[in-house]
Amino acid sequence: MANILLFGAGAVGAVYVYNFMQAGANVTAVCRSNYEAVKQYGFTMRSIRFGNVHYTPSVVRTAAEAASQGVPWDYIVVCSKCMPGSTPSLGEIIKPAVGPKTAIVLIQNGINIELEIAAVYPSNPLLSCVVYLPTTQISPGVIDYGASQNETLNILEIGTYPSSAAQMHKAVAEHLAYLVKKGGGNAEVFDDIQPRRWGKLVVNAAWNPISALSLSSDADFLRSSPGAVDLVRNVMLEIVAIAKAMNIQGVDEALAETHLDRHRGRIVGKEPSMLTDVRENRPFEVEAIVGNAVRLAKEYGVKVPLLDAIYALVKGLYEAGIRSRLEYAKGVMA
């Protein structure tokens, strides 16, 4: 039986808690804002794929609390937002639970996000994953996984970091895919996960910040002005240009146009996670999705004027959120 510690049991994490439990794994969920609700009532998931289910995993507040259980964790599956450069770092937060053979699995958005973990745990298997899962936590511990959208999309793309990792690490990736599929999900292992990450970034680096800054769903933004379609397309093409400079295969103009066409065809729009976070005044993944791309563009000599402008604007929005939350906290404590 695999021992899995899932860190960040929000909308995506809660689905994988259920998935791994269905596969017969021993699962403990590290919950934060939803801890009290999940500890008392468990999770309730409304889903087309899995049905409407209720499940009660072991729940802890921290990795240190999980470590106190004395369980040798085979996998630490990270489903929290990706916040590179944060203090304390993700590597420091999960450290109490990391053993010499523990595989660290990053189910997170963005590019160039593996470096911090690889630097702290150079010998542990490190799996980098791209996820497609239409899920929302509508209240603490209550998950809508595709139910309101009538969707069953469930894709987890897995690869080792680096792609040249030892064969033993490749075997760990295959076993993770086996567990996901055994529990009712879909998973595929790739020799090199980075083209998959960049393929998703073509969408994320355009739609997340544009929607957050305009407070609009994708469909609403595309209908808002004559220049909206060209703006989204040109941001996508800047990501393609960076990927080409880095020799990332399969990320090209045709892929960008395919992604754009999918959004143009929507009548009812979808709201990216960054827009939801802005509406809820929560921190969002500005560095993982936009900042890292801008820095790589500079490193490889690629001109990205639109991404530069978007990063400056969305970073300002991010810092404004920090100030707002600090002011609120001061008011509560006064």
XYZ file of C-alpha atoms in Angstrom:
334
model
C 0.000 0.000 0.000
C 1.364 3.400 -1.002
C 1.589 6.056 1.701
C 0.626 9.416 0.203
C 0.761 12.795 1.909
C -1.215 15.307 -0.126
C -0.220 18.899 0.568
C -2.830 21.494 -0.340
C -6.210 19.746 -0.325
C -8.190 22.475 -2.031
C -10.170 22.077 -5.250
C -7.599 20.007 -7.182
C -6.057 18.327 -4.155
C -9.390 17.107 -2.822
C -10.103 15.299 -6.099
C -6.745 13.524 -5.919
C -7.322 12.623 -2.267
C -10.407 10.729 -3.421
C -8.609 9.314 -6.467
C -5.752 7.885 -4.371
C -8.114 6.579 -1.698
C -10.030 4.730 -4.414
C -6.726 3.229 -5.541
C -6.273 1.749 -2.061
C -3.532 4.109 -0.902
C -3.087 5.314 2.671
C -3.806 9.041 2.224
C -3.330 11.928 4.625
C -4.394 15.415 3.563
C -2.634 18.569 4.717
C -5.454 21.119 4.879
C -5.154 24.799 5.616
C -8.128 27.164 5.304
C -10.578 24.248 5.077
C -9.036 22.241 7.928
C -11.837 22.663 10.487
C -14.587 21.768 8.008
C -12.766 18.741 6.597
C -11.669 17.517 10.022
C -15.264 17.615 11.262
C -17.256 16.666 8.160
C -14.825 15.254 5.591
C -15.070 16.110 1.897
C -18.223 16.183 -0.200
C -17.647 16.034 -3.957
C -20.254 16.652 -6.636
C -19.025 15.077 -9.833
C -20.140 13.641 -13.143
C -17.107 11.376 -13.345
C -17.106 9.972 -9.797
C -20.706 10.683 -8.813
C -21.715 12.543 -5.666
C -19.484 11.164 -2.924
C -18.498 11.804 0.682
C -15.091 10.743 1.998
C -13.065 11.260 5.153
C -9.298 11.019 4.830
C -6.867 11.473 7.685
C -6.393 15.245 8.038
C -3.534 17.297 9.486
C -2.637 20.987 9.510
C 1.062 20.697 8.675
C 3.687 18.383 7.255
C 5.291 18.338 10.707
C 2.064 16.958 12.170
C 1.988 14.326 9.422
C 5.593 13.402 10.183
C 4.660 12.776 13.811
C 2.530 9.836 12.645
C 5.748 7.911 11.957
C 4.622 6.940 8.435
C 7.336 6.604 5.765
C 5.770 8.691 2.990
C 6.220 7.202 -0.475
C 4.823 10.319 -2.142
C 4.313 13.913 -1.098
C 1.846 15.227 -3.667
C 1.817 19.033 -3.769
C -1.407 20.584 -5.056
C -1.071 24.012 -3.459
C -0.606 27.208 -5.463
C 2.930 27.613 -6.749
C 4.634 30.563 -5.047
C 8.358 30.487 -5.915
C 10.511 32.691 -3.714
C 8.050 32.638 -0.809
C 9.164 32.455 2.818
C 9.214 29.833 4.182
C 9.789 27.956 0.948
C 7.847 24.884 -0.096
C 10.977 22.809 0.471
C 11.177 24.015 4.059
C 7.461 23.487 4.712
C 7.405 19.833 3.627
C 10.854 18.969 5.052
C 9.633 17.210 8.242
C 7.817 14.596 6.137
C 10.462 14.013 3.450
C 12.367 10.753 3.784
C 15.388 9.621 1.751
C 13.166 7.783 -0.755
C 10.114 10.050 -0.718
C 9.004 11.120 -4.204
C 7.944 14.759 -4.399
C 5.149 15.354 -6.899
C 4.398 18.895 -8.093
C 0.848 19.173 -9.460
C 1.142 22.909 -9.967
C 0.931 25.562 -12.667
C 3.791 27.491 -14.230
C 7.225 26.868 -15.671
C 10.677 26.627 -14.115
C 8.995 25.726 -10.833
C 11.047 22.622 -10.062
C 14.379 24.320 -9.346
C 13.755 25.210 -5.697
C 12.726 21.669 -4.749
C 15.503 20.041 -6.790
C 18.076 22.203 -5.011
C 16.864 21.110 -1.558
C 16.243 17.427 -2.405
C 18.701 16.530 -5.201
C 18.502 12.769 -4.554
C 14.746 12.334 -4.163
C 12.562 11.461 -7.134
C 10.977 14.702 -8.343
C 7.907 14.434 -10.556
C 6.606 17.464 -12.429
C 2.947 17.275 -13.458
C 0.518 19.186 -15.651
C -3.127 18.848 -14.669
C -6.406 19.529 -16.450
C -9.254 19.276 -13.960
C -12.370 21.528 -13.954
C -12.849 21.713 -10.200
C -13.833 24.366 -7.673
C -14.115 24.379 -3.879
C -17.487 26.089 -3.526
C -17.309 26.105 0.287
C -14.804 24.593 2.744
C -14.634 20.867 2.036
C -17.320 20.958 -0.682
C -15.958 20.303 -4.170
C -17.675 20.815 -7.524
C -15.675 18.696 -9.932
C -17.280 19.290 -13.308
C -20.827 18.873 -11.974
C -22.025 22.406 -12.748
C -20.276 22.337 -16.146
C -21.266 18.769 -17.061
C -17.583 17.939 -17.598
C -15.561 14.803 -16.883
C -12.127 16.121 -17.999
C -9.388 14.423 -15.973
C -5.822 14.516 -17.262
C -2.568 14.267 -15.320
C 0.617 14.484 -17.376
C 3.663 13.257 -15.470
C 7.403 13.492 -16.050
C 10.593 13.309 -14.043
C 12.692 16.371 -13.316
C 15.093 16.446 -14.933
C 14.014 14.423 -17.949
C 17.367 12.601 -17.716
C 16.586 11.306 -14.203
C 17.605 7.802 -13.182
C 15.508 4.864 -14.351
C 14.400 4.274 -10.767
C 12.808 7.721 -10.779
C 11.103 6.920 -14.102
C 9.638 3.814 -12.449
C 8.257 5.979 -9.632
C 6.519 8.134 -12.245
C 4.973 5.047 -13.849
C 3.733 3.833 -10.465
C 2.110 7.184 -9.736
C 0.305 6.990 -13.090
C -0.809 3.457 -12.202
C -2.310 4.676 -8.914
C -4.152 7.545 -10.596
C -5.651 5.220 -13.206
C -6.508 2.558 -10.616
C -8.442 5.187 -8.681
C -10.486 6.215 -11.720
C -8.424 9.080 -13.139
C -6.365 9.478 -16.299
C -2.585 9.787 -16.297
C 0.229 9.574 -18.830
C 3.992 9.588 -18.328
C 6.178 11.637 -20.689
C 9.915 11.313 -21.231
C 10.118 15.113 -21.142
C 7.325 16.983 -19.357
C 8.524 20.481 -20.267
C 6.769 20.698 -23.670
C 3.526 19.852 -21.854
C 4.189 22.573 -19.270
C 4.909 25.152 -21.974
C 1.864 24.055 -23.939
C -0.346 24.838 -20.959
C 1.548 28.072 -20.295
C 0.523 29.340 -23.742
C -3.004 29.446 -22.288
C -2.221 30.333 -18.677
C 0.200 33.206 -19.272
C -2.357 34.897 -21.506
C -5.713 34.165 -19.926
C -4.901 34.222 -16.207
C -3.471 37.769 -16.009
C -5.734 39.237 -18.726
C -8.840 37.931 -16.976
C -7.571 39.035 -13.560
C -6.752 42.551 -14.780
C -9.995 42.972 -16.743
C -12.195 41.159 -14.185
C -13.656 39.224 -17.120
C -14.179 35.635 -18.126
C -12.525 34.564 -21.369
C -15.704 34.911 -23.435
C -16.620 38.262 -21.892
C -13.155 39.669 -22.573
C -13.122 38.517 -26.195
C -16.450 40.290 -26.747
C -15.328 43.467 -24.962
C -13.432 45.242 -27.748
C -12.233 44.821 -31.355
C -8.631 44.406 -30.196
C -9.249 41.749 -27.553
C -8.633 38.721 -29.778
C -5.377 40.113 -31.142
C -4.121 40.941 -27.645
C -4.659 37.386 -26.412
C -3.150 35.926 -29.581
C -0.054 38.117 -29.394
C 0.585 37.276 -25.741
C 0.328 33.593 -26.631
C 2.785 34.118 -29.487
C 5.288 35.714 -27.104
C 5.202 32.512 -25.013
C 5.704 30.517 -28.218
C 8.741 32.679 -29.050
C 10.346 31.976 -25.670
C 9.680 28.247 -26.022
C 11.250 28.211 -29.489
C 14.332 30.043 -28.213
C 14.680 27.337 -25.564
C 14.163 24.575 -28.144
C 10.970 23.356 -26.502
C 9.406 21.031 -29.045
C 5.772 21.187 -30.174
C 4.999 24.679 -28.865
C 4.278 26.712 -31.990
C 1.922 29.175 -33.658
C -0.532 26.437 -34.619
C -0.861 25.369 -30.973
C -1.538 28.964 -29.925
C -4.220 29.342 -32.592
C -5.843 26.060 -31.539
C -6.032 27.242 -27.943
C -7.410 30.631 -28.990
C -10.073 29.050 -31.212
C -11.305 26.951 -28.298
C -11.878 30.067 -26.201
C -13.382 32.023 -29.102
C -15.983 29.304 -29.535
C -17.403 29.681 -26.032
C -20.728 31.361 -25.438
C -20.577 30.997 -21.669
C -17.164 32.076 -20.454
C -14.853 30.454 -17.930
C -12.994 32.256 -15.179
C -9.321 31.304 -14.694
C -8.052 30.674 -11.184
C -6.186 33.993 -11.039
C -9.441 35.906 -11.557
C -11.118 33.884 -8.808
C -8.206 34.650 -6.486
C -8.438 38.383 -7.250
C -12.179 38.385 -6.563
C -11.566 36.613 -3.231
C -8.544 38.824 -2.388
C -6.228 35.810 -2.210
C -2.578 35.507 -3.314
C -2.200 34.259 -6.888
C 0.501 32.642 -9.016
C 2.031 35.710 -10.636
C 5.649 34.509 -10.541
C 5.125 30.897 -11.593
C 2.887 31.800 -14.533
C 4.130 35.211 -15.690
C 7.285 36.271 -13.847
C 9.302 33.149 -14.649
C 8.385 33.455 -18.331
C 9.524 37.086 -18.412
C 12.831 36.206 -16.744
C 13.469 33.352 -19.176
C 12.712 35.678 -22.095
C 15.388 38.051 -20.829
C 17.851 35.192 -20.323
C 17.344 33.954 -23.896
C 17.223 37.395 -25.502
C 13.564 37.243 -26.563
C 11.614 40.508 -26.773
C 8.244 40.176 -25.008
C 6.814 43.710 -24.641
C 3.273 42.542 -23.922
C 4.357 40.057 -21.256
C 6.625 42.718 -19.735
C 3.672 45.102 -19.448
C 1.285 42.437 -18.164
C 3.804 41.290 -15.553
C 4.294 44.845 -14.268
C 0.535 45.366 -14.020
C -0.361 42.037 -12.471
C 2.566 42.284 -10.040
C 1.195 45.658 -8.957
C -2.196 44.043 -8.434
C -0.568 41.271 -6.398
C 1.249 43.764 -4.142
C -1.979 45.755 -3.710
C -3.619 42.576 -2.435
C -0.852 42.116 0.124
C -1.356 45.667 1.373
C -5.121 45.176 1.529
C -4.816 41.990 3.566
C -2.317 43.615 5.935
C -4.626 46.574 6.489
C -7.527 44.222 7.149
C -5.448 42.228 9.628
C -4.439 45.413 11.453
C -8.076 46.431 11.681
C -9.102 43.070 13.101
C -6.326 43.178 15.693
C -6.974 46.793 16.700
